[in-house]
Structure formats: structure tokens, C-alpha cells
Amino acid sequence: MIPDIAGKLRNHFAPGAHSELRAQRSLTRRVTMLQGNLTRNARTDSQGVSARVYQGGVYGFASQAELSGAAAKRALKTATDNARFLDGHAGYNLGALPDIASGAMAPQENFTDLPQKHYLDFLRPLDAYISGKYPDLASRSLVAYADSMEKQLITSDGYASHILAPRSYIYIFLNSQTDSGMPIEIFKTYGGSGTFDLRFKAPEDLYPEVDRLYEHLMKKREGVFAQAGKKTVILHGELAGMLAHEAVGHTVEADLVIGGSVAGPMLNEMVASPLVSMTDFAHSAFGGEAPLPVYVDDEGVLAEDAELIRNGRLTGYMVNRELGRHFSMRPQGNARAFAFNDEPLIRMRNTAVHPGLDKFEDMIASVEDGYYLISSNNGQADTTGEFMFGISLGYEIKNGRLGRAIFDTTISGIAFDMLKTVDRVSDRVNWSSSGFCGKKQPMPVGLGGPDLRCEVMIGGK
Amino acid sequence: MQILNDTVALALEAFSGLGAQIYSARAVKSRRNEFNVDGGRFSLFRTTLDTALTLQAIKDHKRGVVSGNSFDEKAVRMAAADCLASAEAGQADPAWDMAESGGGTFEEGPYEPDMDKLFARTREMLEAIKKEYPKIMVEQLIVSHVQADSVYENSKGVRYTAKSGRYEADIMFSGHEGDKSSSFNGGGFRTASLEEPFLELGSLRKLLEDAQNQIHTTPAPGKGEGAVVFTPECLGSILYELAGNYVSDAVLIDGTSQWKDKLGQQVADPALTLRLAPGDERIVSGEKYTEEGYRSEDFALIEKGVLKQFLLSDYAARKTGHTRAPNTSYALVVEPGEKPLQDIIASIKKGLLVGRYSGGAAGANGEFSGVAKNAFMIEDGKVTFAVSETMIAGNLAGMLNQLIGISKETVQDGTSVLPWLAVNGITISGQ
């Protein structure tokens, strides 16, 4: 664990200016095997301190790539100077931020940083299993990946904290080709929060997953192109989570609302079917721990759930301390920074559509002519709520039964229009957490949701 | 620079003592000074002092890589040991090696920033946007000065030192009128000087003007095959996708590239010449040496439609029996065509002018489909109206053989030099 650096410097904060001091260490470990070749075998370790100071309506921020009290003092001084410079030049003359609850979180438990050999030794038998059992594959690729963030934070007001957040994943990519020679690919990610050794006990545990993935690949080999146009679809929870994050979540981040997002004029309006509720969960959801729990954010705000949509009505934005004041909303712990040299931005944590009452099987049976869309290889949305998701695995639904697999395609729509077409919501929730949300900085986020029946535009031939 | 020299020397000595056979160390020290504007107002002045150390070691043809940011002696020695332990745990592959020759010293750009002038230029830009583009809301603007020093050395005697400074900006904005808004759009530039107002750099004025004209949109009518004119900004992302699909390490090592046997053959219309040219005078702070220790040199990826080179790392080149790419930058330079953009558009009966493509990653077969963002309809040779909810689908390699034209105008933003490029045979699906 990083030693106590920030805690000793509380008395160096300038009186009257809201100040934050953070010491952070971030680790990544990655092993990539492509066709049995070890193409990547890399470890990164990034550490340092940063300070942020609020003055007159603007922030000064500074960081130093060194974990020491002396570096923290230098960062604090530069951040204070920067706040003064910008305050002097911009001249907004805004007052201090509203008070927040203060206290201290108990430090979280330390974790074991595994040697690179551990990841290699796990991946080798898994790769051998795939190449041995499925020699007809055009290619295969495996990635073992683990990262962690350790943050020590003190603020002039708010909660002090010392958090450690490791997560671990395995990515499996399988490639084949159709009889006509068209290459096709399928992939899946496994894992979640926690260290690699606790998350993955033995390579054999993943063999059944590989077999299922291969089955999908063989069906996709015999696949068809999706028919373009507006279609009734069942979106798997992976895609519902993506929709919650990309197409709705970003539009209700208060900094993007200020920047002109479509959600600005929609607060308290119906934006979705009454069957749709959506929350950005802090650390617990649906009776369990959320995939990437956040207890205190990087402004020292004690984290709580941010309700976004209740029964179809837009009920709130995600704010930081400054924009909480602007919108008269309580900050709920959404201000998060990625690396030690990054300032906190408004970020989602674990954003999910709530489950409903429908059984998945009944939902499939309810579709006469449509698609069941399961996995995505890409997703984007903009502040108008117009979204696009690349679909890497899906099946036709004909007369209430799953049919042939479809080749890669794309779905698109306007989130708040599309959500109004949701007429069935399943009672099961799928979470994923392997990705990074991209804003100015990357950020690990959790996203989840149930299966949704709705209408979307599907691309294709 | 002294601390970089000392850190690299320490790492190499540590590797030697530990028994590494081939090894390298690269140390970087950088400082970024950055103004952030959010929702149209100044929000943050950020200064980051960063260091980075990348170590690579090869022993018995096994390779490990460790990156850290501590120059502390104990940390450097631990990183070297960790790197070698990673290598030893790996698997032997004779394709791992490092550069045997090369070296140089480079210095360019404004090393120290003028923060008062940078602030003044930023404020001037915001005020000009407010006055000249009144329907535009600036979501975020980040302007920075970046200063960087680096030292690379490997066990074969290759050594580089570089020192540079530059200014850069990224902006995101959208057009608004009442409750209506355009999709967001963005642009940016990299420059060595603060002499010119920022609004005159890159294609910012054009992008802002387009966003104002994209507030009121209509889906393209129906579905059919048509032409697409990609703007320079969109062309950059399409070419990036193309590179990943056909000429990059992964698809050539695993053999899934459909261009794997096309070296020296015609893969595109003869009008297309595409270079990766970090040494081009229009590229600011271009790559000087690769992380593998080679001096960066400009090269043609496609020349007059012929595939001349794959974008392979040193390792992948040995693996596949091809030559490595002479640089690892993405400084794209596409040769301009003969005709003005207006003439190209005038020749199109039905199509789209696409400013941004929001799509899923193209399949290994090159098939892509996605949303045409920041796009206008072209009808009977004229740009008629802004479209929304309109998808385009095609084949990355296929469309390069259905070229309508390449504009003689280019956009130079300090990171690339790109024209407008028009192709046929794209499926356009509206409503």
C-alpha cells in the first residue's frame, strides 16, 4: 500500500479555498497470445500525487510523478498558483462551494500483486485447450488483463478515503470463415472486480465457456445478413447496459447538459416507456454488490445512488460539487479521476436499467419477425441521444423461435425515442465491467440491464 | 536531460548485471500546461509534471516489457528485475529483437510556453465563436502546451535524445436553436506558434459553419446505393479502420487480412496515394524514432493504388517475413487530387457528404455499417439538407476501387494532411 502522504498535509491547505490532495498508484498487467504467439507481455506502474484548488469559480490543478510529501507540497503550491492565475484572468468571482458531509472511510484491504508468470501460466493451458480441441479455427487470440487503482484522498471538507480497486479479465477471440471465405469473429470477456487469482481459479473452469463460444461461432459461420430497417428486437442485458451508459447516461452528465445535451430541457419529462427505470448505482445494486463499487468520489463526496429515470420519467442528472450548485442537486459521488495526474470529472459508476417482470423465453416467443441481439463490439452515442452499437452476435427470431445467426451489423436510433418503444423487460440482469468509458480520460465503469423488447433501426444489406 | 541520461544508464546497467541479453530503456520527462473550457467558460488550469520509463528485455528469445514512472534508483532496479522475470516466464520466439543501428539528437518547437498569450488566444477564439457562430455551444475546449524530453538507448548501442515543445487544442461543440440541436462535432490542431488566431487553424471554421447548418435534420429518403464524400476529418478515421483491418500486426500474424497476399498489387484506384509521413513539414512534432529504436522515416503505404508496405512492427515483420513499417506514427498524408471539392460534388447525382462516421468495428472482411453523423444530402450535384438517422454500409477495401474523386483542397491540422474523398457503391439507408 502507498504510505500516508496526503493525510499529513491537511494543514497546508489555503484557508477559504476548497482543496483536494490525492496520492495514487495504478497498475496494469497484460498478456496477449495470438495464435499461440506471446505477442504482449507487459506491466505498467504509474504513481504520483495531485492537488486541486477551487477559487472564484475556477480550479487550479497540478500533479507530480512522485509519491512523497515534498511532491505533494509542490503540487499543492502549483495548483494554488494556477487557481489564482485563472481566477485573475477569467474574473468570474463565484463564491465557495456548498458544504458537504465530512468524515473518513476506513482504508480498504490490501491485495496481492501477482507476478507476470501467474497470468502466463493461466493462459497457456487455455490456449492449448482451444488449439487442441478446435484445430479448424482460422485464428484465436487470448488476453489476460488486470488493473488496479489505489487512491488516498483528503479534502478541505468532505470524506477522506484510501481505496484499492483491482479488477481482472480474460478476453477470448475466435475466428473462422464462411464457406464463401468471408472471415467471421466472435469474442467474449470474462471477469470482474478483484484480483486475478481470486477471480479465476483454474483454466479448466473456462473450458465450457470456450465450447459455448465456439458453438456460437459455428452458427455464425452459417449466418445471414440482417435485413436493414426498423425491426422489433430483444436486446440482451449487455446491450441494455450499453444503452443505459452510452445513449442515456452521457446525456444526463451535468457537464454535458451544460454543454447542450438533449436531456437539458427534459428534466421531469417522460423520456421512456413507464416500464423503464434507470439508476447509476454507487456500490450496491439489486440486493448485491455493484460490479465496480465506489464508496467515496475524488471530491470527497460520500457515494450514493443517482436515480436517472423512474418509470419512464427523467428524474435527475449526475453532478459534481460545482454543477450540483448550478442545478441545485446534491452531489452523489460521480466526480472521479482516472490517473494520479487527472482531475475529477463527472463519470458514471454502475449504470443500469432496472429489471422487470417478463420471462426471457416469453419475450422471444412474443416476436414474430425480428432479432435477438446479444453482444456488441463497439458503441457510441452523442449528446443528441443518437446511438450506434456494433452487433457482433445475434440471431433471427421467426414466429417466436430463435433462427439463424446474423453476421456483424449495426443498430442505431435516438435513445429517448427508442426507449419509448420498450414494451417488455425481463426479470434477469446482466452486468459487464471490463471496458473503459472514454471522456477526456478513460474510466472503468459497470453497466447492466435486463433484456428489453423494443424497436431499433438495424443496418445491413 | 541529465536525469533521463542517468535513469537510462542505471536501467541498462541493471539489465546487464541481471543477465539480460538484449535490452533497452526509454525515459521521458514531460510537462503539460492546459486550460480547460467547459460549457463555454474557463474551468481549469492544469499543470502536470510526468515521467515515464519503459524497459524491454530479451533473454533466450523471450521478451518482457515493464513501464513505470519512477526514476528512483530502487524503483528502476526493481523494474528491470520485474521486466526480466516477465521475460523469463514467457516463451521463446526468435522474432523478438531490437534495432542494431540508428541514433540521433532532435530538438524542435517552442520548449517554454507563453501562458498569457495562450490564454489570450483561447479567449479570443471563444469570443469569435460567440460573435461569428452564434448558434454554437462550446461543450469543451482544451488548449495545451506540451514540453517533452526523451532518451532511448539499447544494448546494441543505438541511442536517441529528443527535446520538443508544441501547442495543441481540441474542441467539441454543437449547434443549437430553441430545443433543436445538431450532433456534437469536434476538431483540433497542433501548432508550433501562437502567431495565428486559433480559429484560422485546421478546419475549425468549416466545422463550426457545418454544425450551425446541421441543427434541423431529416432522415435521408429510402434506401439505395449512392455516393459518399468523406470530409478530411472523417477520412482520417476511415483510413485508421482500414489500416487495422488489412495491414496491421494482428491481422497479418493470424492471417485474417484480406490483403495478406496483395503487397505490390493494385488495391485501390490509381488516384490514391497514402503516406505516413511524420517528417513532412506540415506535421508538427512528428515521431522522430520508434519505440523499437529505429529512426522514423516517411513511407508510402499505398502509392498510385498499389500496396507498397504493411504497417508492421519489427516483431510482426520477422514473424510474417515482410519488412517493418519505417515509422509507427499515424501522420497520414493523402495526396490531393486535381478537382475542387465543388466539382466533385457537382458530379454526384445522389449521395451524402459525411463529416463523422459512428460505426461498429468493421468485420475482418472489411464490411462496415454505421451512422452517418454531421452529414448532408447531395442531390443532383448540390448539397441540399442535413440528415439524421441515416446509415451507411459498404466495404472498406471495395470502396477504394470505386473512387469518384479526391479533392485538390486539403486540411492540415498539424497531425495529418487530408483531402475530401468521394466513393461510389455505398448503401445509404434512411427512412
PDB file of N, CA and C in Angstrom, chain A residues 30-101:
ATOM      1  N   ARG A  30      -0.744  -7.208 -18.483  1.00  0.00           N
ATOM      2  CA  ARG A  30      -1.396  -7.699 -19.696  1.00  0.00           C
ATOM      3  C   ARG A  30      -0.540  -8.762 -20.384  1.00  0.00           C
ATOM      4  N   VAL A  31      -1.196  -9.854 -20.753  1.00  0.00           N
ATOM      5  CA  VAL A  31      -0.536 -10.901 -21.539  1.00  0.00           C
ATOM      6  C   VAL A  31      -1.441 -11.208 -22.718  1.00  0.00           C
ATOM      7  N   THR A  32      -0.900 -11.175 -23.921  1.00  0.00           N
ATOM      8  CA  THR A  32      -1.688 -11.467 -25.122  1.00  0.00           C
ATOM      9  C   THR A  32      -1.066 -12.635 -25.864  1.00  0.00           C
ATOM     10  N   MET A  33      -1.878 -13.605 -26.187  1.00  0.00           N
ATOM     11  CA  MET A  33      -1.414 -14.727 -27.019  1.00  0.00           C
ATOM     12  C   MET A  33      -2.235 -14.743 -28.294  1.00  0.00           C
ATOM     13  N   LEU A  34      -1.544 -14.583 -29.421  1.00  0.00           N
ATOM     14  CA  LEU A  34      -2.195 -14.563 -30.723  1.00  0.00           C
ATOM     15  C   LEU A  34      -1.711 -15.786 -31.494  1.00  0.00           C
ATOM     16  N   GLN A  35      -2.609 -16.699 -31.770  1.00  0.00           N
ATOM     17  CA  GLN A  35      -2.237 -17.947 -32.453  1.00  0.00           C
ATOM     18  C   GLN A  35      -1.104 -18.658 -31.726  1.00  0.00           C
ATOM     19  N   GLY A  36      -1.137 -18.618 -30.407  1.00  0.00           N
ATOM     20  CA  GLY A  36      -0.099 -19.279 -29.639  1.00  0.00           C
ATOM     21  C   GLY A  36       1.169 -18.470 -29.466  1.00  0.00           C
ATOM     22  N   ASN A  37       1.280 -17.326 -30.160  1.00  0.00           N
ATOM     23  CA  ASN A  37       2.460 -16.473 -30.008  1.00  0.00           C
ATOM     24  C   ASN A  37       2.220 -15.486 -28.862  1.00  0.00           C
ATOM     25  N   LEU A  38       3.205 -15.346 -28.021  1.00  0.00           N
ATOM     26  CA  LEU A  38       3.094 -14.382 -26.927  1.00  0.00           C
ATOM     27  C   LEU A  38       3.444 -13.005 -27.493  1.00  0.00           C
ATOM     28  N   THR A  39       2.451 -12.279 -27.973  1.00  0.00           N
ATOM     29  CA  THR A  39       2.727 -11.011 -28.654  1.00  0.00           C
ATOM     30  C   THR A  39       2.812  -9.838 -27.686  1.00  0.00           C
ATOM     31  N   ARG A  40       2.286 -10.017 -26.471  1.00  0.00           N
ATOM     32  CA  ARG A  40       2.391  -8.923 -25.497  1.00  0.00           C
ATOM     33  C   ARG A  40       2.572  -9.518 -24.109  1.00  0.00           C
ATOM     34  N   ASN A  41       3.514  -8.956 -23.395  1.00  0.00           N
ATOM     35  CA  ASN A  41       3.845  -9.457 -22.069  1.00  0.00           C
ATOM     36  C   ASN A  41       4.299  -8.226 -21.288  1.00  0.00           C
ATOM     37  N   ALA A  42       3.354  -7.457 -20.761  1.00  0.00           N
ATOM     38  CA  ALA A  42       3.701  -6.112 -20.296  1.00  0.00           C
ATOM     39  C   ALA A  42       3.071  -5.783 -18.957  1.00  0.00           C
ATOM     40  N   ARG A  43       3.799  -4.990 -18.186  1.00  0.00           N
ATOM     41  CA  ARG A  43       3.328  -4.498 -16.886  1.00  0.00           C
ATOM     42  C   ARG A  43       3.548  -2.992 -16.826  1.00  0.00           C
ATOM     43  N   THR A  44       2.604  -2.261 -16.258  1.00  0.00           N
ATOM     44  CA  THR A  44       2.811  -0.824 -16.062  1.00  0.00           C
ATOM     45  C   THR A  44       2.533  -0.473 -14.601  1.00  0.00           C
ATOM     46  N   ASP A  45       3.227   0.544 -14.145  1.00  0.00           N
ATOM     47  CA  ASP A  45       3.091   1.015 -12.766  1.00  0.00           C
ATOM     48  C   ASP A  45       3.218   2.533 -12.821  1.00  0.00           C
ATOM     49  N   SER A  46       2.132   3.241 -12.493  1.00  0.00           N
ATOM     50  CA  SER A  46       2.143   4.693 -12.589  1.00  0.00           C
ATOM     51  C   SER A  46       1.704   5.282 -11.254  1.00  0.00           C
ATOM     52  N   GLN A  47       2.504   6.171 -10.711  1.00  0.00           N
ATOM     53  CA  GLN A  47       2.184   6.682  -9.377  1.00  0.00           C
ATOM     54  C   GLN A  47       2.555   8.141  -9.238  1.00  0.00           C
ATOM     55  N   GLY A  48       1.853   8.817  -8.353  1.00  0.00           N
ATOM     56  CA  GLY A  48       2.159  10.218  -8.124  1.00  0.00           C
ATOM     57  C   GLY A  48       1.110  10.882  -7.246  1.00  0.00           C
ATOM     58  N   VAL A  49       1.250  12.179  -7.121  1.00  0.00           N
ATOM     59  CA  VAL A  49       0.312  12.948  -6.295  1.00  0.00           C
ATOM     60  C   VAL A  49      -0.272  14.086  -7.121  1.00  0.00           C
ATOM     61  N   SER A  50      -1.468  14.516  -6.748  1.00  0.00           N
ATOM     62  CA  SER A  50      -2.054  15.673  -7.415  1.00  0.00           C
ATOM     63  C   SER A  50      -2.837  16.504  -6.406  1.00  0.00           C
ATOM     64  N   ALA A  51      -3.021  17.762  -6.756  1.00  0.00           N
ATOM     65  CA  ALA A  51      -3.793  18.669  -5.907  1.00  0.00           C
ATOM     66  C   ALA A  51      -4.715  19.489  -6.791  1.00  0.00           C
ATOM     67  N   ARG A  52      -5.884  19.832  -6.253  1.00  0.00           N
ATOM     68  CA  ARG A  52      -6.806  20.703  -6.979  1.00  0.00           C
ATOM     69  C   ARG A  52      -7.348  21.728  -5.992  1.00  0.00           C
ATOM     70  N   VAL A  53      -7.398  22.972  -6.441  1.00  0.00           N
ATOM     71  CA  VAL A  53      -7.821  24.075  -5.573  1.00  0.00           C
ATOM     72  C   VAL A  53      -8.881  24.895  -6.304  1.00  0.00           C
ATOM     73  N   TYR A  54      -9.973  25.204  -5.609  1.00  0.00           N
ATOM     74  CA  TYR A  54     -11.076  25.966  -6.209  1.00  0.00           C
ATOM     75  C   TYR A  54     -11.012  27.406  -5.718  1.00  0.00           C
ATOM     76  N   GLN A  55     -11.048  28.329  -6.644  1.00  0.00           N
ATOM     77  CA  GLN A  55     -11.018  29.741  -6.250  1.00  0.00           C
ATOM     78  C   GLN A  55     -11.808  30.593  -7.238  1.00  0.00           C
ATOM     79  N   GLY A  56     -12.805  31.289  -6.768  1.00  0.00           N
ATOM     80  CA  GLY A  56     -13.526  32.262  -7.584  1.00  0.00           C
ATOM     81  C   GLY A  56     -14.319  31.669  -8.736  1.00  0.00           C
ATOM     82  N   GLY A  57     -14.580  30.370  -8.710  1.00  0.00           N
ATOM     83  CA  GLY A  57     -15.358  29.757  -9.785  1.00  0.00           C
ATOM     84  C   GLY A  57     -14.528  28.975 -10.775  1.00  0.00           C
ATOM     85  N   VAL A  58     -13.219  28.870 -10.507  1.00  0.00           N
ATOM     86  CA  VAL A  58     -12.348  28.069 -11.387  1.00  0.00           C
ATOM     87  C   VAL A  58     -11.445  27.185 -10.533  1.00  0.00           C
ATOM     88  N   TYR A  59     -10.893  26.170 -11.181  1.00  0.00           N
ATOM     89  CA  TYR A  59      -9.979  25.263 -10.491  1.00  0.00           C
ATOM     90  C   TYR A  59      -8.552  25.428 -10.994  1.00  0.00           C
ATOM     91  N   GLY A  60      -7.605  25.248 -10.071  1.00  0.00           N
ATOM     92  CA  GLY A  60      -6.205  25.037 -10.447  1.00  0.00           C
ATOM     93  C   GLY A  60      -5.868  23.602 -10.095  1.00  0.00           C
ATOM     94  N   PHE A  61      -5.091  22.973 -10.933  1.00  0.00           N
ATOM     95  CA  PHE A  61      -4.743  21.563 -10.710  1.00  0.00           C
ATOM     96  C   PHE A  61      -3.264  21.380 -11.028  1.00  0.00           C
ATOM     97  N   ALA A  62      -2.609  20.515 -10.269  1.00  0.00           N
ATOM     98  CA  ALA A  62      -1.205  20.196 -10.576  1.00  0.00           C
ATOM     99  C   ALA A  62      -0.883  18.796 -10.098  1.00  0.00           C
ATOM    100  N   SER A  63       0.047  18.149 -10.783  1.00  0.00           N
ATOM    101  CA  SER A  63       0.459  16.806 -10.366  1.00  0.00           C
ATOM    102  C   SER A  63       1.969  16.660 -10.471  1.00  0.00           C
ATOM    103  N   GLN A  64       2.483  15.716  -9.713  1.00  0.00           N
ATOM    104  CA  GLN A  64       3.908  15.378  -9.728  1.00  0.00           C
ATOM    105  C   GLN A  64       4.010  13.857  -9.746  1.00  0.00           C
ATOM    106  N   ALA A  65       4.896  13.343 -10.583  1.00  0.00           N
ATOM    107  CA  ALA A  65       5.026  11.886 -10.723  1.00  0.00           C
ATOM    108  C   ALA A  65       5.934  11.334  -9.636  1.00  0.00           C
ATOM    109  N   GLU A  66       5.544  11.520  -8.414  1.00  0.00           N
ATOM    110  CA  GLU A  66       6.380  11.093  -7.290  1.00  0.00           C
ATOM    111  C   GLU A  66       5.485  10.931  -6.071  1.00  0.00           C
ATOM    112  N   LEU A  67       5.651   9.851  -5.356  1.00  0.00           N
ATOM    113  CA  LEU A  67       4.832   9.621  -4.156  1.00  0.00           C
ATOM    114  C   LEU A  67       5.611  10.076  -2.934  1.00  0.00           C
ATOM    115  N   SER A  68       5.519  11.359  -2.626  1.00  0.00           N
ATOM    116  CA  SER A  68       6.232  11.853  -1.445  1.00  0.00           C
ATOM    117  C   SER A  68       5.525  13.101  -0.923  1.00  0.00           C
ATOM    118  N   GLY A  69       5.787  13.399   0.329  1.00  0.00           N
ATOM    119  CA  GLY A  69       5.218  14.597   0.925  1.00  0.00           C
ATOM    120  C   GLY A  69       5.727  15.850   0.240  1.00  0.00           C
ATOM    121  N   ALA A  70       7.006  15.838  -0.138  1.00  0.00           N
ATOM    122  CA  ALA A  70       7.587  17.021  -0.792  1.00  0.00           C
ATOM    123  C   ALA A  70       6.901  17.269  -2.132  1.00  0.00           C
ATOM    124  N   ALA A  71       6.648  16.181  -2.882  1.00  0.00           N
ATOM    125  CA  ALA A  71       5.979  16.323  -4.184  1.00  0.00           C
ATOM    126  C   ALA A  71       4.553  16.829  -3.976  1.00  0.00           C
ATOM    127  N   ALA A  72       3.895  16.337  -2.923  1.00  0.00           N
ATOM    128  CA  ALA A  72       2.523  16.772  -2.652  1.00  0.00           C
ATOM    129  C   ALA A  72       2.487  18.268  -2.337  1.00  0.00           C
ATOM    130  N   LYS A  73       3.474  18.732  -1.593  1.00  0.00           N
ATOM    131  CA  LYS A  73       3.524  20.169  -1.269  1.00  0.00           C
ATOM    132  C   LYS A  73       3.736  20.993  -2.535  1.00  0.00           C
ATOM    133  N   ARG A  74       4.608  20.504  -3.413  1.00  0.00           N
ATOM    134  CA  ARG A  74       4.851  21.242  -4.674  1.00  0.00           C
ATOM    135  C   ARG A  74       3.581  21.271  -5.521  1.00  0.00           C
ATOM    136  N   ALA A  75       2.887  20.128  -5.568  1.00  0.00           N
ATOM    137  CA  ALA A  75       1.643  20.075  -6.368  1.00  0.00           C
ATOM    138  C   ALA A  75       0.610  21.045  -5.805  1.00  0.00           C
ATOM    139  N   LEU A  76       0.513  21.074  -4.483  1.00  0.00           N
ATOM    140  CA  LEU A  76      -0.464  21.963  -3.850  1.00  0.00           C
ATOM    141  C   LEU A  76      -0.146  23.431  -4.148  1.00  0.00           C
ATOM    142  N   LYS A  77       1.132  23.754  -4.124  1.00  0.00           N
ATOM    143  CA  LYS A  77       1.520  25.147  -4.398  1.00  0.00           C
ATOM    144  C   LYS A  77       1.208  25.515  -5.854  1.00  0.00           C
ATOM    145  N   THR A  78       1.566  24.623  -6.793  1.00  0.00           N
ATOM    146  CA  THR A  78       1.304  24.923  -8.211  1.00  0.00           C
ATOM    147  C   THR A  78      -0.200  24.999  -8.472  1.00  0.00           C
ATOM    148  N   ALA A  79      -0.966  24.105  -7.853  1.00  0.00           N
ATOM    149  CA  ALA A  79      -2.425  24.138  -8.048  1.00  0.00           C
ATOM    150  C   ALA A  79      -2.997  25.458  -7.537  1.00  0.00           C
ATOM    151  N   THR A  80      -2.493  25.914  -6.388  1.00  0.00           N
ATOM    152  CA  THR A  80      -2.959  27.188  -5.818  1.00  0.00           C
ATOM    153  C   THR A  80      -2.592  28.345  -6.753  1.00  0.00           C
ATOM    154  N   ASP A  81      -1.354  28.332  -7.266  1.00  0.00           N
ATOM    155  CA  ASP A  81      -0.919  29.376  -8.208  1.00  0.00           C
ATOM    156  C   ASP A  81      -1.775  29.354  -9.478  1.00  0.00           C
ATOM    157  N   ASN A  82      -2.072  28.144  -9.970  1.00  0.00           N
ATOM    158  CA  ASN A  82      -2.879  28.030 -11.189  1.00  0.00           C
ATOM    159  C   ASN A  82      -4.301  28.554 -10.972  1.00  0.00           C
ATOM    160  N   ALA A  83      -4.868  28.242  -9.795  1.00  0.00           N
ATOM    161  CA  ALA A  83      -6.217  28.741  -9.496  1.00  0.00           C
ATOM    162  C   ALA A  83      -6.208  30.266  -9.460  1.00  0.00           C
ATOM    163  N   ARG A  84      -5.153  30.826  -8.867  1.00  0.00           N
ATOM    164  CA  ARG A  84      -5.046  32.291  -8.796  1.00  0.00           C
ATOM    165  C   ARG A  84      -4.929  32.887 -10.199  1.00  0.00           C
ATOM    166  N   PHE A  85      -4.083  32.279 -11.027  1.00  0.00           N
ATOM    167  CA  PHE A  85      -3.876  32.784 -12.396  1.00  0.00           C
ATOM    168  C   PHE A  85      -5.204  32.808 -13.146  1.00  0.00           C
ATOM    169  N   LEU A  86      -5.913  31.672 -13.099  1.00  0.00           N
ATOM    170  CA  LEU A  86      -7.137  31.585 -13.896  1.00  0.00           C
ATOM    171  C   LEU A  86      -8.241  32.462 -13.309  1.00  0.00           C
ATOM    172  N   ASP A  87      -8.314  32.516 -11.993  1.00  0.00           N
ATOM    173  CA  ASP A  87      -9.294  33.394 -11.339  1.00  0.00           C
ATOM    174  C   ASP A  87      -9.024  34.840 -11.754  1.00  0.00           C
ATOM    175  N   GLY A  88      -7.743  35.221 -11.727  1.00  0.00           N
ATOM    176  CA  GLY A  88      -7.378  36.587 -12.097  1.00  0.00           C
ATOM    177  C   GLY A  88      -7.691  36.907 -13.547  1.00  0.00           C
ATOM    178  N   HIS A  89      -7.463  35.943 -14.450  1.00  0.00           N
ATOM    179  CA  HIS A  89      -7.689  36.188 -15.878  1.00  0.00           C
ATOM    180  C   HIS A  89      -9.154  36.053 -16.259  1.00  0.00           C
ATOM    181  N   ALA A  90      -9.864  35.065 -15.674  1.00  0.00           N
ATOM    182  CA  ALA A  90     -11.257  34.826 -16.097  1.00  0.00           C
ATOM    183  C   ALA A  90     -12.217  35.772 -15.374  1.00  0.00           C
ATOM    184  N   GLY A  91     -11.967  36.031 -14.081  1.00  0.00           N
ATOM    185  CA  GLY A  91     -12.741  37.027 -13.325  1.00  0.00           C
ATOM    186  C   GLY A  91     -14.209  36.693 -13.142  1.00  0.00           C
ATOM    187  N   TYR A  92     -14.537  35.442 -12.838  1.00  0.00           N
ATOM    188  CA  TYR A  92     -15.950  35.087 -12.633  1.00  0.00           C
ATOM    189  C   TYR A  92     -16.443  35.449 -11.225  1.00  0.00           C
ATOM    190  N   ASN A  93     -15.538  35.473 -10.263  1.00  0.00           N
ATOM    191  CA  ASN A  93     -15.859  35.876  -8.884  1.00  0.00           C
ATOM    192  C   ASN A  93     -17.006  35.099  -8.251  1.00  0.00           C
ATOM    193  N   LEU A  94     -17.028  33.802  -8.455  1.00  0.00           N
ATOM    194  CA  LEU A  94     -18.055  32.984  -7.798  1.00  0.00           C
ATOM    195  C   LEU A  94     -17.595  32.624  -6.384  1.00  0.00           C
ATOM    196  N   GLY A  95     -18.581  32.398  -5.484  1.00  0.00           N
ATOM    197  CA  GLY A  95     -18.255  32.114  -4.092  1.00  0.00           C
ATOM    198  C   GLY A  95     -17.851  30.666  -3.878  1.00  0.00           C
ATOM    199  N   ALA A  96     -17.643  30.321  -2.601  1.00  0.00           N
ATOM    200  CA  ALA A  96     -17.201  28.974  -2.236  1.00  0.00           C
ATOM    201  C   ALA A  96     -18.277  27.949  -2.553  1.00  0.00           C
ATOM    202  N   LEU A  97     -17.863  26.698  -2.689  1.00  0.00           N
ATOM    203  CA  LEU A  97     -18.813  25.613  -2.962  1.00  0.00           C
ATOM    204  C   LEU A  97     -19.613  25.299  -1.697  1.00  0.00           C
ATOM    205  N   PRO A  98     -20.859  24.855  -1.862  1.00  0.00           N
ATOM    206  CA  PRO A  98     -21.646  24.478  -0.679  1.00  0.00           C
ATOM    207  C   PRO A  98     -20.953  23.361   0.102  1.00  0.00           C
ATOM    208  N   ASP A  99     -21.162  23.356   1.408  1.00  0.00           N
ATOM    209  CA  ASP A  99     -20.554  22.329   2.263  1.00  0.00           C
ATOM    210  C   ASP A  99     -21.094  20.943   1.926  1.00  0.00           C
ATOM    211  N   ILE A 100     -20.257  19.959   2.205  1.00  0.00           N
ATOM    212  CA  ILE A 100     -20.712  18.566   2.099  1.00  0.00           C
ATOM    213  C   ILE A 100     -20.372  17.857   3.405  1.00  0.00           C
ATOM    214  N   ALA A 101     -20.950  16.673   3.580  1.00  0.00           N
ATOM    215  CA  ALA A 101     -20.681  15.905   4.797  1.00  0.00           C
ATOM    216  C   ALA A 101     -19.208  15.537   4.858  1.00  0.00           C
TER     217      ALA A 101
END
